[in-house]
Short mmCIF file of C-alpha atoms in Angstrom, two decimals:
data_model
loop_
_atom_site.label_atom_id
_atom_site.label_comp_id
_atom_site.label_asym_id
_atom_site.label_seq_id
_atom_site.Cartn_x
_atom_site.Cartn_y
_atom_site.Cartn_z
CA MET A 1 -22.55 -22.15 14.36
CA SER A 2 -26.07 -23.73 14.37
CA ILE A 3 -27.93 -26.24 12.22
CA ASN A 4 -31.64 -25.55 11.66
CA GLN A 5 -33.06 -28.86 10.43
CA ARG A 6 -36.49 -28.22 8.69
CA PRO A 7 -37.35 -31.38 6.86
CA GLN A 8 -40.30 -31.96 4.65
CA SER A 9 -42.59 -34.51 6.04
CA GLY A 10 -41.76 -37.93 4.72
CA THR A 11 -38.65 -36.76 3.14
CA ASN A 12 -35.02 -38.14 4.00
CA LEU A 13 -32.93 -35.32 3.23
CA LEU A 14 -29.88 -37.59 2.54
CA GLN A 15 -31.19 -39.17 -0.17
CA THR A 16 -31.08 -36.08 -2.69
CA ALA A 17 -27.92 -34.22 -3.41
CA LEU A 18 -27.31 -30.67 -2.19
CA ALA A 19 -28.61 -27.94 -4.29
CA LYS A 20 -26.17 -24.87 -5.14
CA PRO A 21 -25.37 -23.23 -1.82
CA TYR A 22 -26.62 -19.73 -0.85
CA HIS A 23 -24.70 -17.09 1.14
CA TYR A 24 -26.23 -14.04 2.82
CA ARG A 25 -25.40 -11.37 5.42
CA ARG A 26 -27.48 -10.52 8.55
CA SER A 27 -26.34 -7.76 10.70
CA GLY A 28 -22.93 -7.81 8.99
CA ARG A 29 -22.36 -11.62 9.67
CA TYR A 30 -22.17 -14.02 7.00
CA TYR A 31 -24.31 -17.28 6.96
CA LEU A 32 -24.35 -20.46 4.61
CA ARG A 33 -27.82 -21.77 3.66
CA LEU A 34 -27.96 -25.44 2.27
CA ARG A 35 -30.95 -27.23 1.01
CA HIS A 36 -31.20 -30.48 -0.94
CA GLN A 37 -32.15 -30.61 -4.57
CA GLY A 38 -36.23 -30.66 -5.03
CA ALA A 39 -36.74 -29.53 -1.54
CA THR A 40 -38.68 -26.32 -1.15
CA LYS A 41 -38.75 -26.13 2.79
CA GLY A 42 -36.24 -28.20 4.44
CA PHE A 43 -32.53 -26.48 4.51
CA PHE A 44 -29.52 -25.92 6.77
CA THR A 45 -28.53 -22.49 7.82
CA LEU A 46 -24.96 -22.34 8.97
CA SER A 47 -23.54 -19.16 10.83
CA LEU A 48 -20.16 -18.57 9.72
CA ARG A 49 -19.29 -16.27 12.67
CA THR A 50 -17.28 -13.60 10.71
CA THR A 51 -17.94 -10.43 9.06
CA ASP A 52 -15.21 -10.93 6.64
CA LYS A 53 -16.17 -12.02 3.21
CA ALA A 54 -12.97 -13.40 2.36
CA THR A 55 -12.86 -15.58 5.42
CA ALA A 56 -16.40 -16.41 5.37
CA MET A 57 -15.99 -17.94 1.78
CA THR A 58 -12.95 -19.99 3.06
CA ILE A 59 -14.85 -21.13 5.85
CA SER A 60 -17.76 -22.33 3.72
CA GLN A 61 -15.83 -23.89 0.97
CA GLU A 62 -14.16 -26.20 3.87
CA ILE A 63 -17.71 -27.09 5.43
CA LEU A 64 -19.09 -28.13 1.90
CA GLN A 65 -16.11 -30.10 1.21
CA THR A 66 -16.18 -31.77 4.73
CA LEU A 67 -20.08 -32.40 4.09
CA LYS A 68 -19.32 -33.84 0.83
CA ALA A 69 -17.12 -36.19 2.07
CA PHE A 70 -19.97 -38.35 3.94
CA HIS A 71 -21.85 -39.13 0.91
CA PHE A 72 -24.96 -37.40 1.99
CA ASP A 73 -26.35 -38.23 -1.50
CA ASN A 74 -25.81 -41.85 -0.79
CA PRO A 75 -26.93 -43.25 2.48
CA ALA A 76 -25.76 -46.88 1.28
CA ALA A 77 -22.12 -45.82 1.28
CA THR A 78 -19.92 -48.66 2.38
CA TRP A 79 -17.35 -48.00 4.99
CA ASP A 80 -14.27 -48.34 2.71
CA GLU A 81 -15.91 -45.51 0.64
CA LEU A 82 -16.27 -43.46 3.54
CA ARG A 83 -12.81 -44.31 4.90
CA GLU A 84 -11.10 -43.22 1.60
CA ARG A 85 -12.86 -39.66 2.19
CA LEU A 86 -11.59 -39.66 5.69
CA VAL A 87 -8.05 -40.14 4.51
CA ASP A 88 -8.21 -37.50 2.31
CA ILE A 89 -9.23 -35.07 4.99
CA ALA A 90 -6.75 -36.46 7.48
CA GLU A 91 -3.82 -36.18 4.88
CA SER A 92 -4.96 -32.62 3.97
CA CYS A 93 -4.99 -31.57 7.68
CA LEU A 94 -1.44 -32.89 8.17
CA THR A 95 0.48 -31.90 4.87
CA MET A 96 -1.36 -28.41 4.52
CA ALA A 97 1.26 -25.37 4.85
CA HIS A 98 0.24 -22.30 6.63
CA GLY A 99 1.20 -18.78 7.27
CA ASP A 100 0.34 -16.81 10.20
CA GLY A 101 -2.91 -15.60 8.56
CA SER A 102 -4.23 -19.21 7.39
CA LEU A 103 -3.37 -20.58 11.11
CA VAL A 104 -5.89 -18.34 12.69
CA ALA A 105 -8.62 -18.95 9.91
CA TYR A 106 -8.18 -22.83 9.88
CA GLU A 107 -8.46 -22.69 13.93
CA MET A 108 -11.88 -21.33 13.36
CA ILE A 109 -12.64 -23.39 10.22
CA HIS A 110 -11.91 -26.64 12.53
CA ASP A 111 -14.17 -25.34 15.16
CA GLU A 112 -16.99 -24.83 12.64
CA GLN A 113 -16.44 -28.26 11.22
CA ARG A 114 -16.57 -30.08 14.64
CA VAL A 115 -19.99 -28.19 15.58
CA ALA A 116 -21.62 -28.84 12.40
CA LEU A 117 -20.49 -32.69 12.53
CA ARG A 118 -21.82 -33.05 16.19
CA GLU A 119 -25.05 -31.67 15.37
CA ALA A 120 -25.53 -33.62 12.41
CA SER A 121 -24.62 -36.84 14.16
CA ALA A 122 -27.31 -35.89 16.68
CA LYS A 123 -30.10 -34.66 14.64
CA LEU A 124 -29.78 -36.45 11.34
CA PRO A 125 -30.99 -39.86 10.08
CA LEU A 126 -27.54 -41.14 9.50
CA SER A 127 -26.60 -44.62 8.49
CA VAL A 128 -24.46 -46.75 10.84
CA ASN A 129 -21.36 -46.31 8.54
CA GLN A 130 -22.14 -42.54 8.20
CA GLN A 131 -22.22 -42.27 11.98
CA ARG A 132 -19.01 -44.11 12.15
CA ALA A 133 -17.40 -41.63 9.87
CA VAL A 134 -18.58 -38.83 11.56
CA SER A 135 -17.13 -40.12 14.63
CA LYS A 136 -13.79 -40.52 13.04
CA ALA A 137 -13.85 -37.27 11.40
CA LEU A 138 -14.33 -35.51 14.73
CA GLU A 139 -11.27 -37.19 16.00
CA ILE A 140 -9.25 -35.90 12.97
CA LEU A 141 -10.49 -32.59 13.48
CA GLU A 142 -9.48 -32.46 17.05
CA ALA A 143 -5.92 -33.66 16.01
CA ALA A 144 -5.78 -31.08 13.37
CA GLN A 145 -6.32 -28.52 15.82
CA GLU A 146 -3.27 -29.89 17.80
CA ARG A 147 -1.24 -29.93 14.35
CA LEU A 148 -1.88 -26.26 14.19
CA GLU A 149 -0.18 -25.91 17.59
CA GLY A 150 2.85 -27.89 16.37
CA ARG A 151 1.75 -31.39 17.84
CA SER A 152 1.04 -33.62 14.71
CA GLY A 153 1.65 -37.07 16.27
CA LYS A 154 -1.85 -37.69 17.11
CA LEU A 155 -3.03 -36.79 13.27
CA VAL A 156 -0.02 -39.10 11.85
CA GLU A 157 -1.44 -42.10 13.99
CA ILE A 158 -4.91 -41.34 12.56
CA VAL A 159 -3.51 -41.60 8.96
CA ARG A 160 -1.85 -44.78 9.70
CA ASP A 161 -4.83 -46.34 11.17
CA LEU A 162 -7.09 -45.52 8.35
CA LYS A 163 -4.66 -46.71 5.89
CA GLY A 164 -4.60 -50.13 7.88
CA GLU A 165 -0.88 -49.52 9.13
CA SER A 166 0.04 -50.82 12.60
CA CYS A 167 0.71 -47.67 14.90
CA SER A 168 3.21 -49.99 16.75
CA THR A 169 5.47 -50.48 13.83
CA PRO A 170 8.75 -48.66 13.79
CA VAL A 171 8.97 -48.73 10.10
CA PRO A 172 8.58 -45.24 8.47
CA LEU A 173 5.38 -44.19 6.65
CA SER A 174 5.56 -45.15 3.15
CA PRO A 175 5.13 -42.85 1.21
CA SER A 176 6.76 -40.49 3.42
CA LEU A 177 4.48 -37.41 4.77
CA SER A 178 6.44 -35.19 2.60
CA VAL A 179 5.10 -36.66 -0.39
CA LEU A 180 1.41 -37.57 0.74
CA PRO A 181 -1.22 -36.09 -1.46
CA SER A 182 -2.64 -32.61 -0.51
CA LYS A 183 -5.35 -30.44 -1.69
CA PRO A 184 -4.64 -28.37 -4.93
CA LEU A 185 -3.84 -24.69 -4.12
CA THR A 186 -5.31 -22.40 -6.73
CA PHE A 187 -4.02 -18.91 -7.46
CA LYS A 188 -7.44 -17.52 -5.66
CA ALA A 189 -6.48 -19.31 -2.46
CA ILE A 190 -3.00 -17.91 -2.52
CA SER A 191 -3.79 -14.50 -3.49
CA GLU A 192 -6.57 -14.34 -0.52
CA LEU A 193 -3.68 -15.43 1.81
CA TYR A 194 -1.51 -12.73 0.53
CA MET A 195 -4.24 -9.98 0.94
CA GLU A 196 -4.87 -11.19 4.63
CA GLU A 197 -1.36 -11.17 5.53
CA ARG A 198 -0.71 -7.62 3.79
CA LYS A 199 -4.23 -5.86 4.54
CA ASP A 200 -2.71 -3.82 7.62
CA ASN A 201 0.39 -2.66 5.52
CA ILE A 202 -1.55 -1.58 2.33
CA GLN A 203 -3.96 1.56 1.95
CA ALA A 204 -7.60 0.73 1.10
CA SER A 205 -7.05 2.19 -2.53
CA THR A 206 -4.23 0.05 -3.29
CA MET A 207 -5.76 -2.92 -1.90
CA ARG A 208 -8.69 -2.47 -4.08
CA ASP A 209 -6.41 -2.76 -7.00
CA VAL A 210 -4.45 -5.54 -5.72
CA LYS A 211 -8.00 -7.59 -5.35
CA SER A 212 -9.12 -6.58 -8.79
CA SER A 213 -5.71 -7.74 -10.37
CA CYS A 214 -5.94 -11.01 -8.47
CA GLU A 215 -9.50 -11.70 -9.48
CA ALA A 216 -8.59 -11.22 -13.11
CA ILE A 217 -5.64 -13.48 -12.77
CA GLY A 218 -7.54 -16.16 -10.98
CA ALA A 219 -10.31 -15.99 -13.31
CA VAL A 220 -7.90 -17.21 -16.06
CA LEU A 221 -6.26 -19.78 -13.91
CA GLY A 222 -9.28 -21.17 -12.39
CA ASP A 223 -8.69 -24.55 -10.39
CA LEU A 224 -4.95 -24.96 -11.58
CA ASP A 225 -2.85 -26.05 -8.87
CA MET A 226 0.05 -23.75 -8.31
CA LYS A 227 2.08 -26.39 -6.67
CA THR A 228 2.62 -27.94 -9.72
CA HIS A 229 2.23 -25.35 -12.38
CA THR A 230 4.56 -25.24 -15.52
CA ARG A 231 6.01 -22.51 -17.47
CA GLU A 232 3.44 -23.55 -20.30
CA ASP A 233 0.74 -22.76 -17.63
CA MET A 234 2.15 -19.06 -17.09
CA LYS A 235 2.60 -18.58 -20.85
CA ASN A 236 -1.03 -19.55 -21.46
CA LEU A 237 -2.12 -17.03 -18.67
CA ARG A 238 -0.35 -14.31 -20.45
CA ASP A 239 -1.70 -14.99 -23.93
CA LYS A 240 -5.11 -15.13 -22.71
CA LEU A 241 -4.76 -12.14 -20.88
CA LEU A 242 -3.57 -10.29 -24.25
CA GLU A 243 -6.79 -11.57 -25.91
CA ASP A 244 -9.15 -8.78 -24.63
CA ARG A 245 -6.46 -6.44 -22.75
CA LYS A 246 -3.85 -3.86 -23.91
CA PRO A 247 -0.28 -4.92 -23.56
CA SER A 248 0.46 -2.28 -20.93
CA THR A 249 -2.69 -3.65 -18.76
CA VAL A 250 -1.40 -7.04 -18.93
CA LYS A 251 2.03 -5.97 -17.94
CA LYS A 252 0.65 -4.72 -14.87
CA LEU A 253 -1.24 -7.74 -14.24
CA LEU A 254 1.78 -9.93 -14.55
CA THR A 255 3.79 -7.59 -12.19
CA ARG A 256 0.98 -8.46 -9.66
CA LEU A 257 1.09 -12.04 -10.32
CA SER A 258 5.02 -12.13 -9.74
CA THR A 259 4.55 -10.06 -6.27
CA VAL A 260 2.03 -12.73 -5.10
CA MET A 261 3.85 -15.76 -6.46
CA ASP A 262 7.29 -14.43 -4.90
CA TRP A 263 5.30 -14.02 -1.62
CA ALA A 264 3.84 -17.81 -2.06
CA VAL A 265 7.46 -19.03 -2.64
CA ASN A 266 8.87 -17.14 0.32
CA ASN A 267 6.53 -18.53 2.60
CA ASP A 268 6.69 -21.97 1.31
CA TYR A 269 3.19 -22.45 0.04
CA ILE A 270 4.87 -23.45 -3.52
CA SER A 271 8.42 -24.39 -4.26
CA LYS A 272 8.98 -22.57 -7.57
CA SER A 273 7.18 -20.01 -9.65
CA PHE A 274 7.60 -19.78 -13.42
CA ASP A 275 6.35 -16.30 -14.03
CA LYS A 276 9.48 -14.44 -14.68
CA GLY A 277 10.22 -12.67 -18.14
CA LEU A 278 6.42 -12.99 -19.31
CA LYS A 279 5.82 -9.13 -19.52
CA PRO A 280 5.05 -8.05 -23.02
CA THR A 281 7.30 -5.16 -24.52
CA LYS A 282 5.75 -4.25 -27.59
CA GLY A 283 2.94 -1.74 -26.76
CA ALA A 284 3.41 -2.11 -23.13
CA ASP A 285 3.86 1.67 -22.42
CA SER A 286 1.41 3.04 -20.13
CA SER A 287 -2.12 3.03 -21.67
CA ARG A 288 -3.01 6.46 -19.70
CA GLU A 289 -2.88 9.08 -22.20
CA ALA A 290 -2.10 12.84 -21.34
CA PHE A 291 -4.87 15.23 -22.03
CA SER A 292 -4.03 17.42 -25.03
CA GLN A 293 -3.43 21.24 -24.11
CA ASP A 294 -6.89 22.30 -25.89
CA GLN A 295 -8.60 19.72 -23.14
CA VAL A 296 -6.61 21.12 -20.33
CA LYS A 297 -7.67 24.63 -21.26
CA ALA A 298 -11.44 23.66 -21.73
CA LEU A 299 -11.17 21.79 -18.37
CA MET A 300 -9.73 24.95 -16.62
CA ALA A 301 -12.42 27.26 -18.52
CA HIS A 302 -15.12 25.12 -16.94
CA ALA A 303 -13.65 25.16 -13.59
CA LYS A 304 -13.38 28.94 -13.68
CA THR A 305 -17.31 29.11 -14.09
CA LEU A 306 -17.83 27.27 -11.02
CA PRO A 307 -18.48 29.21 -7.76
CA ILE A 308 -15.50 30.13 -5.64
CA ASP A 309 -16.71 27.91 -2.76
CA ALA A 310 -17.42 24.88 -5.21
CA TRP A 311 -14.88 21.96 -4.39
CA GLN A 312 -14.95 20.64 -7.87
CA ARG A 313 -13.40 24.04 -9.06
CA TRP A 314 -10.26 23.53 -6.83
CA ALA A 315 -9.81 19.96 -7.09
CA LEU A 316 -9.80 20.24 -11.15
CA SER A 317 -7.58 23.31 -10.82
CA LEU A 318 -4.96 21.73 -8.43
CA GLY A 319 -5.15 18.64 -10.67
CA VAL A 320 -3.89 20.72 -13.77
CA ILE A 321 -1.32 22.83 -12.05
CA ALA A 322 0.11 20.43 -9.39
CA GLY A 323 -0.29 17.19 -11.22
CA THR A 324 -1.37 15.37 -7.67
CA ARG A 325 -2.65 11.99 -7.54
CA ILE A 326 -6.41 11.82 -6.84
CA GLU A 327 -6.13 10.43 -3.34
CA GLU A 328 -3.10 13.11 -2.24
CA LEU A 329 -5.74 15.71 -3.51
CA ARG A 330 -8.43 14.21 -1.63
CA GLN A 331 -6.59 14.18 1.81
CA LEU A 332 -5.35 17.91 1.69
CA THR A 333 -5.90 19.84 4.77
CA LYS A 334 -6.17 23.46 5.57
CA ALA A 335 -2.72 23.23 7.22
CA ASP A 336 -1.55 21.60 4.02
CA VAL A 337 -1.66 25.12 2.11
CA LYS A 338 1.39 27.05 3.47
CA GLN A 339 4.13 29.24 2.44
CA VAL A 340 7.71 27.92 2.02
CA GLY A 341 10.37 30.62 1.22
CA GLY A 342 7.58 33.06 0.27
CA VAL A 343 6.14 30.38 -2.17
CA TRP A 344 2.66 29.25 -1.77
CA VAL A 345 2.42 25.39 -1.97
CA ILE A 346 0.46 22.31 -1.11
CA ASP A 347 2.26 20.02 1.08
CA ILE A 348 1.73 16.36 0.57
CA ASN A 349 2.50 14.48 3.95
CA ARG A 350 1.37 11.70 6.12
CA ASN A 351 0.52 14.11 9.05
CA HIS A 352 -2.46 12.80 10.99
CA GLY A 353 -3.21 9.56 9.38
CA LYS A 354 -2.84 10.63 5.83
CA THR A 355 -1.46 8.05 3.47
CA ALA A 356 0.87 8.45 0.67
CA LYS A 357 1.68 6.16 -1.99
CA THR A 358 5.53 5.93 -1.53
CA LYS A 359 8.18 7.88 0.64
CA ASN A 360 9.15 9.62 -2.52
CA ALA A 361 5.53 10.86 -2.89
CA LEU A 362 5.84 13.03 0.38
CA ARG A 363 6.75 16.45 -1.16
CA VAL A 364 5.77 20.16 -1.64
CA VAL A 365 4.27 21.36 -4.93
CA PRO A 366 4.24 25.40 -5.76
CA LEU A 367 0.97 26.96 -6.76
CA THR A 368 1.49 28.69 -9.93
CA ASP A 369 -0.95 31.81 -10.01
CA GLU A 370 -2.62 32.56 -13.24
CA ALA A 371 -1.45 29.19 -14.86
CA TYR A 372 -4.21 28.29 -17.34
CA GLY A 373 -6.30 31.20 -15.35
CA PHE A 374 -5.74 29.68 -11.75
CA ASP A 375 -6.60 32.37 -9.28
CA LEU A 376 -4.31 31.80 -6.45
CA GLN A 377 -6.24 34.46 -4.17
CA ALA A 378 -9.58 33.07 -4.76
CA PHE A 379 -8.18 29.60 -3.78
CA ARG A 380 -6.68 30.93 -0.74
CA GLU A 381 -10.28 32.32 0.22
CA PHE A 382 -11.34 28.89 -0.41
CA VAL A 383 -9.00 27.43 2.17
CA ASP A 384 -9.57 29.99 4.82
CA LYS A 385 -13.30 29.14 4.80
CA ALA A 386 -12.69 25.29 5.26
CA ASP A 387 -12.98 23.82 8.63
CA SER A 388 -10.04 21.16 8.44
CA GLN A 389 -10.34 19.24 5.32
CA LEU A 390 -10.45 20.94 1.84
CA PHE A 391 -12.36 18.21 0.30
CA THR A 392 -14.92 16.16 2.85
CA LEU A 393 -16.20 13.16 0.57
CA GLY A 394 -14.82 9.59 0.97
CA ALA A 395 -12.48 8.23 -1.41
CA GLY A 396 -14.68 6.31 -3.76
CA GLN A 397 -17.43 9.06 -3.99
CA PHE A 398 -14.73 11.75 -4.42
CA SER A 399 -13.04 9.73 -7.53
CA VAL A 400 -16.25 9.06 -9.11
CA LEU A 401 -17.47 12.47 -9.09
CA LEU A 402 -14.36 13.97 -10.14
CA ASN A 403 -13.77 11.70 -13.11
CA GLY A 404 -17.49 11.90 -13.93
CA THR A 405 -16.97 15.79 -14.29
CA LEU A 406 -14.05 15.05 -16.56
CA ARG A 407 -15.91 12.82 -18.87
CA ASP A 408 -18.84 15.22 -19.02
CA VAL A 409 -16.79 18.47 -19.61
CA LEU A 410 -14.38 16.89 -22.16
CA SER A 411 -16.88 13.99 -23.68
CA LEU A 412 -14.30 11.34 -22.88
CA ASN A 413 -14.61 7.76 -24.05
CA ALA A 414 -15.54 5.02 -21.51
CA ASP A 415 -12.22 3.08 -22.07
CA ARG A 416 -10.38 5.08 -19.02
CA THR A 417 -7.33 6.04 -21.31
CA GLN A 418 -7.91 9.28 -20.13
CA THR A 419 -8.71 10.11 -16.41
CA PHE A 420 -7.89 12.36 -13.48
CA HIS A 421 -4.47 10.78 -13.53
CA SER A 422 -4.08 11.86 -17.01
CA LEU A 423 -3.31 15.38 -15.85
CA ARG A 424 -0.17 14.06 -14.31
CA HIS A 425 0.97 13.11 -17.79
CA SER A 426 -0.09 16.36 -19.08
CA LEU A 427 1.89 18.30 -16.62
CA ALA A 428 4.87 15.91 -17.04
CA GLY A 429 4.83 16.53 -20.86
CA ALA A 430 4.46 20.27 -20.23
CA MET A 431 7.91 20.21 -18.10
CA LYS A 432 9.68 18.10 -20.64
CA ALA A 433 8.68 20.42 -23.48
CA ALA A 434 9.90 23.29 -21.25
CA GLU A 435 13.10 21.33 -20.78
CA VAL A 436 12.83 21.27 -17.11
CA PRO A 437 15.69 19.27 -15.69
CA ARG A 438 14.53 15.74 -14.92
CA GLY A 439 15.35 15.80 -10.98
CA THR A 440 13.17 18.92 -10.60
CA ALA A 441 10.18 17.47 -12.53
CA GLU A 442 10.53 14.25 -10.62
CA SER A 443 10.38 16.19 -7.13
CA ILE A 444 7.30 18.11 -8.71
CA LEU A 445 5.40 14.66 -9.39
CA GLY A 446 6.67 12.69 -6.28
CA HIS A 447 8.95 10.34 -8.19
CA SER A 448 12.33 11.56 -7.29
CA SER A 449 14.64 9.60 -4.86
CA GLY A 450 15.72 12.46 -3.38
CA SER A 451 12.38 14.38 -2.63
CA ILE A 452 12.95 17.78 -1.01
CA SER A 453 10.11 16.85 1.55
CA TYR A 454 12.92 15.19 3.57
CA ASP A 455 14.49 18.79 4.01
CA LEU A 456 11.42 20.79 4.02
CA TYR A 457 12.31 22.87 6.87
CA GLY A 458 15.97 22.83 6.30
CA ALA A 459 18.54 25.63 5.05
CA GLY A 460 17.88 24.58 1.56
CA ALA A 461 14.10 24.25 1.40
CA SER A 462 13.54 27.62 0.19
CA VAL A 463 16.08 27.48 -2.86
CA GLU A 464 14.50 24.06 -3.81
CA VAL A 465 11.03 25.50 -3.58
CA GLY A 466 12.05 28.45 -5.67
CA ARG A 467 13.69 26.18 -8.14
CA MET A 468 10.44 24.22 -8.65
CA ALA A 469 8.34 27.39 -8.83
CA GLU A 470 10.36 28.68 -11.62
CA ALA A 471 10.34 25.41 -13.52
CA LEU A 472 6.52 25.50 -13.23
CA VAL A 473 6.23 29.11 -14.40
CA LYS A 474 8.48 28.18 -17.35
CA ALA A 475 6.38 25.09 -18.30
CA PHE A 476 2.89 27.05 -18.05
CA ALA A 477 4.32 29.80 -20.26
CA LEU A 478 4.66 27.68 -23.19
CA THR A 479 1.00 26.47 -22.89
CA LYS A 480 -0.43 30.13 -23.24
#
């Protein structure tokens, strides 16, 4: 980290409060720029030494809190005033609970704080009391690093010293360290720690949904300290979410809340969670609406007007006749279109780094020739001409363009009650109307706990695929 001091002539930067901090990226790395209110030229630029936004924001917040502790807008601050701030810093470093992810983050945070304070001590016109406080703060941060390694003795002594207690006395601390005050722990902070730990085990599309859900919850909970939250706080959260969201959406958000809060309890960030039993039941069915048969037919009629080599034609068609999830569809390769027991299928698998939502999503889905006018032979020609991937767009662009096509063709509302995912609901409805056995329908959609994908090459594979193919033929026959 470097601090660039560019004070205006004749201006003491310590005599004015800091303006709102400004963050920016350069060559992928995050920086924090600070200036004092009323100053147009003087500023500090701090390199946060990371390309990860969440980590950068955490480091930035800690630096700002550290700087605030030294009364930079009050050079006349007394030692007692500064000592109170130092006690807060030391006790927070001593009592904060850490997981593996935050241990790594705070090693970096403490390093950045120490460099910043050393340069501030050398370059800024600090008062005697401020210099004394900076010196003690450097001791605290050095001891905090040792505490991260499991050696808290030096930090305990610093807390005692700052509180005016003798280090040589054998009398235990009062109050005990277990009840010393610590900084509030917001849901935003908890969710960031959760996502950092889980990032390697959650696929990117799911992580985007996790982040979006947590941001929505965090916006309502704000600065609430989750270590001391109550049942009433959680009920207020639910009621606030229901003000401008459908019950089904709130149900999903509260499910995410429970996942994060359970993780926080299990990792000892909080002692108890009061989120259970909050989910709304009335009107909480899925907000995703199936397409009507007229809409499905209109969509397939449009698809058939597209050239045989147009990827949109086959993406729309497979969504209609196979009910695939959009990411399952995007990852299909040439090798995934095959015959099993004489039936042409698409194989949803995790080969060559592909991802799947769950193990149950691993399956094969028969392709029904002539369903809504689907041309199997033309599709096979498209596959034969493909290099490896059937669809070459990235996840974001593929989803945007495909859902955009649906909205244009069917003149859909912007409320997202009908999207590409609605095609799965349409296929499920068609199979239900045809009285397809539930287990067979679940195998086709990838919901079954006994998915045939586990026995794809076994003796019974062709029998199972044949049964699914017959079920789909029966379902599509009723749509004509």
